[in-house]
Tab-separated table of C-alpha atoms and ligand atoms in Angstrom:
chain	number	residue	atom	x	y	z
A	13	UNK	CA	0.328	-20.631	11.185
A	14	UNK	CA	2.144	-17.542	12.413
A	15	UNK	CA	0.158	-15.215	14.646
A	16	UNK	CA	0.673	-12.008	16.572
A	17	UNK	CA	-0.042	-12.257	20.284
A	18	UNK	CA	-0.202	-9.075	22.294
A	19	UNK	CA	-1.191	-7.781	25.703
A	20	UNK	CA	-2.890	-4.417	25.441
A	21	UNK	CA	-2.887	-1.435	27.789
A	22	UNK	CA	0.503	0.203	27.205
A	23	UNK	CA	0.302	3.658	25.607
A	24	UNK	CA	2.800	3.616	22.714
A	25	UNK	CA	5.626	6.057	23.432
A	26	UNK	CA	8.839	6.850	21.571
A	27	UNK	CA	10.080	7.096	18.005
A	28	UNK	CA	9.488	4.908	14.942
A	29	UNK	CA	11.190	5.056	11.529
A	30	UNK	CA	8.998	4.634	8.454
A	31	UNK	CA	10.155	2.409	5.578
A	32	UNK	CA	9.911	3.062	1.845
A	33	UNK	CA	6.471	3.148	0.218
A	34	UNK	CA	5.337	-0.333	-0.888
A	35	UNK	CA	2.905	0.994	-3.494
A	36	UNK	CA	5.512	3.288	-5.035
A	37	UNK	CA	8.141	0.539	-5.020
A	38	UNK	CA	5.887	-1.942	-6.842
A	39	UNK	CA	5.432	0.430	-9.803
A	40	UNK	CA	9.085	1.473	-9.754
A	41	UNK	CA	10.337	-2.118	-9.753
A	42	UNK	CA	8.184	-2.901	-12.798
A	43	UNK	CA	9.417	0.253	-14.551
A	44	UNK	CA	13.046	-0.732	-13.853
A	45	UNK	CA	12.868	-3.337	-16.653
A	46	UNK	CA	12.241	-0.582	-19.236
A	47	UNK	CA	15.976	0.037	-19.718
A	48	UNK	CA	18.922	-2.263	-20.518
A	49	UNK	CA	21.181	-0.276	-18.206
A	50	UNK	CA	21.730	-0.717	-14.470
A	51	UNK	CA	19.041	0.663	-12.166
A	52	UNK	CA	19.802	1.039	-8.448
A	53	UNK	CA	16.810	1.465	-6.154
A	54	UNK	CA	17.226	2.514	-2.499
A	55	UNK	CA	14.858	2.627	0.477
A	56	UNK	CA	12.953	-0.436	-0.722
A	57	UNK	CA	10.729	-1.771	2.057
A	58	UNK	CA	11.679	-5.333	3.031
A	59	UNK	CA	8.133	-6.742	2.756
A	60	UNK	CA	6.692	-9.804	1.023
A	61	UNK	CA	5.037	-8.017	-1.898
A	62	UNK	CA	8.357	-6.392	-2.840
A	63	UNK	CA	10.281	-9.638	-2.530
A	64	UNK	CA	7.733	-11.438	-4.746
A	65	UNK	CA	8.031	-8.636	-7.326
A	66	UNK	CA	11.827	-9.052	-7.349
A	67	UNK	CA	11.404	-12.797	-7.876
A	68	UNK	CA	9.087	-12.093	-10.827
A	69	UNK	CA	11.649	-9.702	-12.369
A	70	UNK	CA	14.342	-12.379	-12.060
A	71	UNK	CA	12.046	-15.020	-13.464
A	72	UNK	CA	11.570	-13.120	-16.768
A	73	UNK	CA	15.341	-12.911	-17.149
A	74	UNK	CA	16.551	-9.695	-15.509
A	75	UNK	CA	19.515	-9.723	-13.154
A	76	UNK	CA	18.668	-8.717	-9.578
A	77	UNK	CA	21.490	-8.014	-7.091
A	78	UNK	CA	20.530	-7.324	-3.494
A	79	UNK	CA	23.098	-4.703	-2.398
A	80	UNK	CA	21.652	-4.536	1.102
A	81	UNK	CA	18.310	-5.125	2.819
A	82	UNK	CA	16.810	-1.969	1.305
A	83	UNK	CA	18.867	-1.523	-1.893
A	84	UNK	CA	18.770	-3.490	-5.143
A	85	UNK	CA	20.490	-3.264	-8.520
A	86	UNK	CA	18.487	-4.457	-11.520
A	87	UNK	CA	19.684	-4.996	-15.073
A	88	UNK	CA	17.014	-6.050	-17.533
A	89	UNK	CA	19.219	-6.406	-20.634
A	90	UNK	CA	18.943	-10.169	-20.360
A	91	UNK	CA	15.149	-10.311	-20.456
A	92	UNK	CA	14.108	-12.960	-22.948
A	93	UNK	CA	10.574	-13.432	-21.740
A	94	UNK	CA	7.592	-11.078	-21.952
A	95	UNK	CA	5.303	-13.590	-20.335
A	96	UNK	CA	4.964	-13.322	-16.557
A	97	UNK	CA	4.254	-16.567	-14.731
A	98	UNK	CA	0.818	-17.001	-13.177
A	99	UNK	CA	2.427	-17.751	-9.795
A	100	UNK	CA	3.407	-14.125	-9.345
A	101	UNK	CA	0.116	-12.480	-10.258
A	102	UNK	CA	-1.667	-14.862	-7.903
A	103	UNK	CA	0.608	-13.759	-5.082
A	104	UNK	CA	0.559	-10.032	-5.810
A	105	UNK	CA	-1.870	-8.083	-7.988
A	106	UNK	CA	0.746	-5.451	-8.797
A	107	UNK	CA	2.380	-7.870	-11.246
A	108	UNK	CA	-0.043	-6.273	-13.691
A	109	UNK	CA	2.424	-3.357	-13.859
A	110	UNK	CA	4.512	-5.631	-16.102
A	111	UNK	CA	1.937	-5.120	-18.876
A	112	UNK	CA	2.694	-1.386	-19.093
A	113	UNK	CA	6.437	-1.854	-18.629
A	114	UNK	CA	6.928	-4.734	-21.105
A	115	UNK	CA	4.450	-3.317	-23.647
A	116	UNK	CA	6.279	0.014	-23.477
A	117	UNK	CA	9.711	-1.500	-23.989
A	118	UNK	CA	9.105	-4.641	-26.084
A	119	UNK	CA	5.698	-3.761	-27.572
A	120	UNK	CA	4.555	-7.122	-26.248
A	121	UNK	CA	3.450	-8.569	-22.906
A	122	UNK	CA	1.599	-11.571	-21.554
A	123	UNK	CA	0.474	-11.294	-17.928
A	124	UNK	CA	-2.163	-13.349	-16.081
A	125	UNK	CA	-5.255	-11.424	-15.039
A	126	UNK	CA	-5.131	-10.542	-11.314
A	127	UNK	CA	-7.915	-12.090	-9.277
A	128	UNK	CA	-10.164	-10.075	-7.028
A	129	UNK	CA	-9.178	-9.837	-3.411
A	130	UNK	CA	-10.785	-9.453	-0.033
A	131	UNK	CA	-11.612	-5.789	-0.464
A	132	UNK	CA	-13.369	-5.954	-3.797
A	133	UNK	CA	-13.497	-7.243	-7.382
A	134	UNK	CA	-10.643	-4.957	-8.539
A	135	UNK	CA	-11.103	-5.014	-12.330
A	136	UNK	CA	-8.379	-3.700	-14.683
A	137	UNK	CA	-10.638	-2.509	-17.525
A	138	UNK	CA	-9.240	1.055	-17.271
A	139	UNK	CA	-5.671	-0.268	-17.680
A	140	UNK	CA	-6.656	-2.174	-20.844
A	141	UNK	CA	-8.663	0.766	-22.214
A	142	UNK	CA	-5.571	2.953	-21.818
A	143	UNK	CA	-3.298	0.489	-23.621
A	144	UNK	CA	-5.788	0.186	-26.493
A	145	UNK	CA	-5.903	3.993	-26.753
A	146	UNK	CA	-2.110	3.893	-27.283
A	147	UNK	CA	-2.616	1.500	-30.207
A	148	UNK	CA	-2.033	-1.845	-28.528
A	149	UNK	CA	-3.991	-4.930	-29.515
A	150	UNK	CA	-5.227	-6.403	-26.227
A	151	UNK	CA	-6.875	-9.788	-25.896
A	152	UNK	CA	-7.743	-11.798	-22.811
A	153	UNK	CA	-7.186	-15.486	-23.393
A	154	UNK	CA	-7.005	-18.374	-20.925
A	155	UNK	CA	-7.022	-15.941	-17.993
A	156	UNK	CA	-4.130	-13.823	-19.267
A	157	UNK	CA	-3.831	-10.385	-20.835
A	158	UNK	CA	-2.004	-10.639	-24.168
A	159	UNK	CA	-0.805	-7.266	-25.429
A	160	UNK	CA	0.927	-6.474	-28.725
A	161	UNK	CA	1.624	-3.264	-30.613
A	162	UNK	CA	3.365	-2.529	-33.907
A	163	UNK	CA	3.902	0.961	-32.545
A	164	UNK	CA	2.580	2.739	-29.493
A	165	UNK	CA	1.287	6.183	-30.408
A	166	UNK	CA	0.487	8.909	-27.894
A	167	UNK	CA	-3.224	9.517	-27.214
A	168	UNK	CA	-5.478	11.833	-25.225
A	169	UNK	CA	-7.386	9.680	-22.750
A	170	UNK	CA	-9.831	10.312	-19.940
A	171	UNK	CA	-9.950	7.866	-17.011
A	172	UNK	CA	-13.603	7.005	-16.302
A	173	UNK	CA	-12.602	6.487	-12.667
A	174	UNK	CA	-9.600	7.742	-10.703
A	175	UNK	CA	-7.358	4.683	-10.661
A	176	UNK	CA	-3.832	4.542	-9.163
A	177	UNK	CA	-2.937	1.341	-10.998
A	178	UNK	CA	-4.330	2.370	-14.369
A	179	UNK	CA	-2.643	5.788	-14.144
A	180	UNK	CA	0.752	4.229	-13.347
A	181	UNK	CA	0.410	1.410	-15.890
A	182	UNK	CA	-0.623	3.624	-18.822
A	183	UNK	CA	1.948	6.279	-17.857
A	184	UNK	CA	4.691	3.643	-18.052
A	185	UNK	CA	3.652	2.390	-21.512
A	186	UNK	CA	3.307	5.978	-22.788
A	187	UNK	CA	6.916	6.922	-21.871
A	188	UNK	CA	8.162	4.988	-24.945
A	189	UNK	CA	5.204	5.725	-27.252
A	190	UNK	CA	5.550	8.108	-30.197
A	191	UNK	CA	4.310	11.615	-29.477
A	192	UNK	CA	2.226	13.114	-26.680
A	193	UNK	CA	-0.055	11.224	-24.305
A	194	UNK	CA	-2.416	13.133	-22.038
A	195	UNK	CA	-4.063	11.290	-19.144
A	196	UNK	CA	-7.042	13.212	-17.731
A	197	UNK	CA	-8.699	12.393	-14.408
A	198	UNK	CA	-5.372	10.847	-13.384
A	199	UNK	CA	-4.705	9.589	-9.851
A	200	UNK	CA	-2.625	12.052	-7.764
A	201	UNK	CA	-1.324	9.752	-4.994
A	202	UNK	CA	2.257	10.323	-3.793
A	203	UNK	CA	3.230	6.959	-5.220
A	204	UNK	CA	2.012	7.991	-8.695
A	205	UNK	CA	4.325	11.017	-8.435
A	206	UNK	CA	7.181	8.815	-7.229
A	207	UNK	CA	6.872	6.488	-10.234
A	208	UNK	CA	6.757	9.519	-12.566
A	209	UNK	CA	9.871	10.990	-10.918
A	210	UNK	CA	11.612	7.633	-11.224
A	211	UNK	CA	10.775	7.385	-14.947
A	212	UNK	CA	11.933	10.971	-15.491
A	213	UNK	CA	15.237	10.075	-13.781
A	214	UNK	CA	15.563	7.416	-16.520
A	215	UNK	CA	15.078	10.048	-19.249
A	216	UNK	CA	11.311	9.995	-19.619
A	217	UNK	CA	9.428	13.235	-20.239
A	218	UNK	CA	6.472	13.284	-17.830
A	219	UNK	CA	4.838	16.470	-16.604
A	220	UNK	CA	1.911	17.077	-14.277
A	221	UNK	CA	2.150	13.965	-12.092
A	222	UNK	CA	0.346	14.789	-8.848
A	223	UNK	CA	-2.310	16.751	-10.716
A	224	UNK	CA	-5.280	15.256	-12.530
A	225	UNK	CA	-3.725	15.876	-15.965
A	226	UNK	CA	-0.460	14.080	-16.740
A	227	UNK	CA	1.390	14.782	-20.014
A	228	UNK	CA	3.883	12.207	-21.285
A	229	UNK	CA	6.000	13.012	-24.310
A	230	UNK	CA	7.383	9.718	-25.636
A	231	UNK	CA	11.159	9.227	-25.886
A	232	UNK	CA	13.174	6.701	-27.901
A	233	UNK	CA	14.745	4.932	-24.947
A	234	UNK	CA	15.281	5.069	-21.186
A	235	UNK	CA	18.672	4.948	-19.426
A	236	UNK	CA	19.831	3.646	-16.064
A	237	UNK	CA	19.376	5.571	-12.828
A	238	UNK	CA	19.810	5.561	-9.062
A	239	UNK	CA	16.649	6.353	-7.130
A	240	UNK	CA	15.351	6.360	-3.545
A	241	UNK	CA	11.730	5.483	-2.793
A	242	UNK	CA	9.573	7.960	-0.846
A	243	UNK	CA	8.441	7.067	2.701
A	244	UNK	CA	5.276	4.997	3.063
A	245	UNK	CA	2.292	7.281	3.724
A	246	UNK	CA	0.099	4.382	4.888
A	247	UNK	CA	2.645	2.814	7.231
A	248	UNK	CA	3.114	6.285	8.743
A	249	UNK	CA	-0.642	6.763	9.109
A	250	UNK	CA	-0.955	3.354	10.743
A	251	UNK	CA	1.552	4.327	13.457
A	252	UNK	CA	-0.187	7.693	13.883
A	253	UNK	CA	-3.454	5.858	14.603
A	254	UNK	CA	-1.595	3.440	16.892
A	255	UNK	CA	-0.454	6.433	18.959
A	256	UNK	CA	-3.992	7.825	19.038
A	257	UNK	CA	-5.823	4.601	19.911
A	258	UNK	CA	-3.392	3.710	22.747
A	259	UNK	CA	-3.391	7.328	24.034
A	260	UNK	CA	0.370	7.381	23.483
A	261	UNK	CA	2.961	9.896	22.310
A	262	UNK	CA	4.817	8.812	19.171
A	263	UNK	CA	7.284	10.623	16.914
A	264	UNK	CA	6.837	9.106	13.446
A	265	UNK	CA	10.130	9.737	11.666
A	266	UNK	CA	11.187	9.719	7.987
A	267	UNK	CA	7.878	10.929	6.562
A	268	UNK	CA	6.681	13.657	4.190
A	269	UNK	CA	4.117	15.507	6.374
A	270	UNK	CA	2.279	16.875	3.348
A	271	UNK	CA	1.374	13.294	2.341
A	272	UNK	CA	-0.235	12.822	5.767
A	273	UNK	CA	-2.384	15.959	5.880
A	274	UNK	CA	-5.759	14.205	5.584
A	275	UNK	CA	-4.811	11.793	8.398
A	276	UNK	CA	-3.379	14.537	10.637
A	277	UNK	CA	-6.497	16.661	10.129
A	278	UNK	CA	-8.790	13.839	11.269
A	279	UNK	CA	-6.666	12.984	14.319
A	280	UNK	CA	-6.734	16.660	15.326
A	281	UNK	CA	-10.515	16.670	14.809
A	282	UNK	CA	-10.957	13.822	17.317
A	283	UNK	CA	-8.795	15.669	19.859
A	284	UNK	CA	-5.228	14.412	19.333
A	285	UNK	CA	-2.275	16.758	19.294
A	286	UNK	CA	-0.399	16.493	15.968
A	287	UNK	CA	2.874	18.380	15.564
A	288	UNK	CA	4.602	18.513	12.163
A	289	UNK	CA	8.373	18.711	11.633
A	290	UNK	CA	10.367	18.707	8.369
A	291	UNK	CA	10.474	14.918	8.086
A	292	UNK	CA	8.509	13.746	11.109
A	293	UNK	CA	5.087	13.966	12.702
A	294	UNK	CA	4.418	13.678	16.435
A	295	UNK	CA	1.025	12.344	17.551
A	296	UNK	CA	-0.131	12.688	21.186
A	297	UNK	CA	-3.326	10.826	22.054
A	298	UNK	CA	-5.775	12.215	24.622
A	299	UNK	CA	-7.716	10.311	27.319
A	300	UNK	CA	-11.016	11.398	25.757
A	301	UNK	CA	-11.163	11.401	21.944
A	302	UNK	CA	-14.269	12.404	20.039
A	303	UNK	CA	-16.291	11.153	17.103
A	304	UNK	CA	-15.968	12.470	13.568
A	305	UNK	CA	-17.003	11.432	10.055
A	306	UNK	CA	-14.732	9.991	7.352
A	307	UNK	CA	-15.269	9.639	3.615
A	308	UNK	CA	-12.464	7.794	1.801
A	309	UNK	CA	-11.446	9.518	-1.427
A	310	UNK	CA	-8.603	9.539	-3.943
A	311	UNK	CA	-5.614	11.627	-2.830
A	312	UNK	CA	-5.531	14.232	-1.341
A	313	UNK	CA	-8.722	12.964	0.326
A	314	UNK	CA	-8.677	10.520	3.223
A	315	UNK	CA	-6.959	7.354	1.927
A	316	UNK	CA	-8.979	4.133	1.671
A	317	UNK	CA	-5.875	2.265	2.888
A	318	UNK	CA	-6.268	4.107	6.210
A	319	UNK	CA	-9.986	3.343	6.593
A	320	UNK	CA	-9.681	0.305	8.912
A	321	UNK	CA	-7.078	2.020	11.100
A	322	UNK	CA	-9.136	5.208	11.646
A	323	UNK	CA	-12.328	3.162	12.138
A	324	UNK	CA	-10.876	1.141	15.036
A	325	UNK	CA	-9.568	4.412	16.522
A	326	UNK	CA	-13.086	5.915	16.300
A	327	UNK	CA	-14.529	2.740	17.844
A	328	UNK	CA	-12.773	3.826	21.094
A	329	UNK	CA	-13.773	7.491	20.780
A	330	UNK	CA	-16.737	9.185	22.451
A	331	UNK	CA	-19.923	9.483	20.352
A	332	UNK	CA	-21.143	8.184	17.003
A	333	UNK	CA	-18.931	8.370	13.911
A	334	UNK	CA	-19.800	7.581	10.302
A	335	UNK	CA	-17.230	6.133	7.901
A	336	UNK	CA	-18.082	5.933	4.197
A	337	UNK	CA	-15.866	3.706	2.025
A	338	UNK	CA	-16.145	5.251	-1.440
A	339	UNK	CA	-13.343	3.359	-3.215
A	340	UNK	CA	-13.811	-0.376	-2.610
A	341	UNK	CA	-17.011	-2.349	-2.234
A	342	UNK	CA	-16.012	-4.770	0.496
A	343	UNK	CA	-13.592	-3.148	2.887
A	344	UNK	CA	-15.444	-3.563	6.210
A	345	UNK	CA	-14.937	-7.314	6.659
A	346	UNK	CA	-12.858	-6.692	9.816
A	347	UNK	CA	-15.860	-5.135	11.617
A	348	UNK	CA	-17.144	-8.600	12.635
A	349	UNK	CA	-13.693	-9.394	14.062
A	350	UNK	CA	-13.649	-6.118	15.981
A	351	UNK	CA	-17.089	-6.955	17.425
A	352	UNK	CA	-15.410	-9.907	19.171
A	353	UNK	CA	-13.297	-7.339	21.006
A	354	UNK	CA	-16.319	-5.244	21.956
A	355	UNK	CA	-16.449	-2.913	18.969
A	356	UNK	CA	-19.936	-1.547	18.284
A	357	UNK	CA	-20.153	-0.896	14.531
A	358	UNK	CA	-23.066	-1.401	12.128
A	359	UNK	CA	-22.296	-1.678	8.414
A	360	UNK	CA	-24.915	-0.875	5.769
A	361	UNK	CA	-23.438	-1.215	2.271
A	362	UNK	CA	-20.385	1.036	2.125
A	363	UNK	CA	-21.245	2.977	5.294
A	364	UNK	CA	-20.159	2.037	8.836
A	365	UNK	CA	-21.926	3.639	11.825
A	366	UNK	CA	-19.584	3.483	14.814
A	367	UNK	CA	-20.854	3.884	18.387
A	368	UNK	CA	-17.747	4.518	20.457
A	369	UNK	CA	-17.169	2.255	23.477
A	370	UNK	CA	-15.007	2.806	26.548
A	371	UNK	CA	-12.686	-0.118	25.933
A	372	UNK	CA	-12.002	-3.253	23.958
A	373	UNK	CA	-11.403	-6.631	25.557
A	374	UNK	CA	-8.744	-8.861	24.051
A	375	UNK	CA	-9.904	-11.730	21.795
A	376	UNK	CA	-8.764	-14.122	19.067
A	377	UNK	CA	-9.355	-12.488	15.662
A	378	UNK	CA	-8.437	-13.088	12.009
A	379	UNK	CA	-6.829	-10.568	9.664
A	380	UNK	CA	-9.071	-10.455	6.537
A	381	UNK	CA	-6.622	-8.342	4.502
A	382	UNK	CA	-3.462	-6.251	4.791
A	383	UNK	CA	-4.736	-2.963	6.252
A	384	UNK	CA	-7.553	-4.511	8.314
A	385	UNK	CA	-4.973	-6.848	9.829
A	386	UNK	CA	-2.839	-3.897	10.903
A	387	UNK	CA	-5.960	-2.214	12.307
A	388	UNK	CA	-6.822	-5.282	14.419
A	389	UNK	CA	-3.281	-5.268	15.821
A	390	UNK	CA	-3.486	-1.644	16.949
A	391	UNK	CA	-6.953	-2.369	18.380
A	392	UNK	CA	-5.402	-5.266	20.335
A	393	UNK	CA	-2.704	-2.968	21.697
A	394	UNK	CA	-5.472	-0.755	23.106
A	395	UNK	CA	-7.529	-3.664	24.466
A	396	UNK	CA	-7.655	-5.046	28.008
A	397	UNK	CA	-5.912	-8.414	28.175
A	398	UNK	CA	-4.585	-10.639	25.417
A	399	UNK	CA	-5.377	-10.505	21.704
A	400	UNK	CA	-4.243	-13.028	19.094
A	401	UNK	CA	-4.341	-11.943	15.440
A	402	UNK	CA	-4.224	-14.842	12.959
A	403	UNK	CA	-3.495	-14.806	9.178
A	404	UNK	CA	-0.686	-12.280	9.703
A	405	UNK	CA	0.817	-13.142	6.310
A	406	UNK	CA	-1.438	-10.388	4.958
A	407	UNK	CA	0.195	-7.878	7.300
A	408	UNK	CA	3.709	-8.974	6.403
A	409	UNK	CA	2.937	-8.192	2.743
A	410	UNK	CA	3.024	-4.465	3.506
A	411	UNK	CA	4.607	-3.755	6.897
A	412	UNK	CA	8.346	-4.207	7.485
A	413	UNK	CA	9.304	-5.411	10.986
A	414	UNK	CA	5.829	-4.530	12.222
A	415	UNK	CA	6.050	-6.198	15.631
A	416	UNK	CA	9.642	-5.016	16.186
A	417	UNK	CA	8.689	-1.414	15.433
A	418	UNK	CA	5.690	-1.672	17.791
A	419	UNK	CA	7.837	-3.250	20.546
A	420	UNK	CA	10.249	-0.326	20.103
A	421	UNK	CA	7.324	1.870	21.202
A	422	UNK	CA	6.616	-0.207	24.304
A	423	UNK	CA	4.032	-2.601	22.881
A	424	UNK	CA	3.874	-6.080	24.396
A	425	UNK	CA	3.626	-8.048	21.139
A	426	UNK	CA	5.285	-11.134	19.687
A	427	UNK	CA	5.061	-13.200	16.526
A	428	UNK	CA	4.380	-16.817	17.508
A	429	UNK	CA	3.727	-19.969	15.515
A	430	UNK	CA	2.659	-22.386	18.226
A	431	UNK	CA	0.429	-22.517	21.289
A	432	UNK	CA	3.573	-23.256	23.320
A	433	UNK	CA	5.204	-19.990	22.190
A	434	UNK	CA	1.984	-18.115	22.939
A	435	UNK	CA	1.939	-19.618	26.446
A	436	UNK	CA	5.554	-18.567	27.003
A	437	UNK	CA	4.605	-15.014	26.006
A	438	UNK	CA	1.688	-14.995	28.473
A	439	UNK	CA	3.931	-16.289	31.270
A	440	UNK	CA	6.616	-13.745	30.461
A	441	UNK	CA	4.402	-10.675	30.370
A	442	UNK	CA	2.074	-11.887	33.133
B	7	EPZ	C1	-3.827	0.793	-5.410
B	7	EPZ	O1	-4.650	-0.279	-5.846
B	7	EPZ	C2	-3.157	0.297	-4.141
B	7	EPZ	N1	-2.357	-0.883	-4.456
B	7	EPZ	C3	-4.203	-0.057	-3.096
B	7	EPZ	O2	-3.505	-0.362	-1.904
B	7	EPZ	C4	-5.053	1.180	-2.815
B	7	EPZ	O3	-6.097	0.827	-1.936
B	7	EPZ	C5	-5.646	1.698	-4.134
B	7	EPZ	O4	-4.597	1.951	-5.082
B	7	EPZ	C6	-6.413	2.999	-3.933
B	7	EPZ	O5	-5.560	3.972	-3.398
B	7	EPZ	C7	-1.165	-0.700	-5.055
B	7	EPZ	O6	-0.747	0.415	-5.337
B	7	EPZ	C8	-0.371	-1.946	-5.330
B	7	EPZ	P1	-7.294	1.724	-8.012
B	7	EPZ	P2	-5.315	-0.185	-7.321
B	7	EPZ	O7	-7.060	1.282	-9.402
B	7	EPZ	O8	-4.395	0.537	-8.230
B	7	EPZ	C9	-11.638	0.692	-9.611
B	7	EPZ	C10	-2.828	-1.640	-0.090
B	7	EPZ	O9	-3.438	-1.803	0.969
B	7	EPZ	N2	-10.965	0.292	-10.851
B	7	EPZ	O10	-6.916	3.115	-7.613
B	7	EPZ	O11	-5.763	-1.541	-7.713
B	7	EPZ	C11	-11.290	-0.218	-8.434
B	7	EPZ	O12	-12.126	-1.356	-8.423
B	7	EPZ	C12	-3.585	-1.702	-1.394
B	7	EPZ	O13	-1.611	-1.353	-0.175
B	7	EPZ	C13	-11.746	-0.046	-11.961
B	7	EPZ	O14	-12.972	-0.037	-11.897
B	7	EPZ	O15	-6.573	0.719	-7.003
B	7	EPZ	C14	-11.522	0.677	-7.250
B	7	EPZ	O16	-12.908	0.703	-6.944
B	7	EPZ	C15	-5.013	-2.187	-1.192
B	7	EPZ	N3	-11.117	-0.409	-13.108
B	7	EPZ	C16	-11.121	2.070	-7.767
B	7	EPZ	O17	-11.145	1.979	-9.191
B	7	EPZ	C17	-9.744	-0.426	-13.217
B	7	EPZ	O18	-9.232	-0.733	-14.314
B	7	EPZ	C18	-9.728	2.508	-7.338
B	7	EPZ	O19	-8.842	1.448	-7.638
B	7	EPZ	C19	-8.981	-0.069	-12.091
B	7	EPZ	C20	-9.609	0.298	-10.923
């Protein structure tokens, strides 16, 4: 089983380049099958979730040509299948975007229901409610969503909850519906805007993405396009916290600073220096960092996907901090792992009370999910001694070249898959 082994204590210093946004790319890849013309997508992150999504697109009959590590050409004219294999939804939840894309284009889709995951039950009732509002007949049989529509007709719908996935999925289906669709209480995340911009580059007519009311005027068809994915807000935030927790000085390049405002504001609150440039953010950690309170919210609030990373940073700050997880019901599983490193956090329901400690000591810990895994790695880089993080497959789903990028900042970290390799690392770094 591959693991990360690291020796903590080095402040991270230098520059790191951020990859394309995984959660924008997943929606955009699904939407790329909504035309029969060539679609070229650039700045794709080379991470497992994206590669699984590309396999799923090929499996239903589209042609996928890898132009280079971060660029792909897709042509969906050969799609003969509107049923997505269970294998893909079990490996990545975002396969559910095929419902909106295939229903929009073919008025038919069959996609297995995504399971829950380690951070919560993750229902898709809002997605299905949106498709029904557009006139689709939706049934759930043998663990799969079966969607059919004679015609999709624009509707005025209100999302009971702010949902990134439901907003993107319904927006996709509505691009080829007849007439006007209005989505109220829509999600405003940067990746929702990126998917809307991508669809508009294919000839869709979407207005208001990034606000809580999105208007989609249906068009007859979508054409090919060339498009570059926005930088990953959460990867950038993860490296910003890595700079803070290790008391380093890191220039995070290829970002959109506006997308990082909630994260920058909190790092400034705890005492870090954060300097914004056109497409970069510099974070300088301070020897003494202070407590603050965090409440995760839909964008532009503090992102839930940054909750583990800011929590471990606060666990090494002075004073008591309170972190409230308002989006998912089970996103503090990593707290028990952090306790093995000396973290002092008490979780009651969706609230974590963090009593800052002076230092962590290295330990063997398990990554319970993607973002918590990344948080345990940056905690290990700030710890005294050696830390081993297991189950790193979660981390590789969403972070491209994670250990290489960290080593580029002076981290002593390696990916190992045997005790012998771990021993060699210990001997080498001493
Ligand atoms: C997306 O998940 C992201 N995943 C998640 O990132 C992210 O945490 C989440 O948005 C919130 O920002 C992708 O984009 C692939 P939601 P999604 O629908 O769309 C409830 C990562 O680390 N809900 O915005 O599934 C839901 O249970 C991942 O990259 C319903 O009740 O999230 C949650 O409590 C983790 N019914 C809340 O809404 C629905 O039909 C927000 O979920 C849909 C959602």
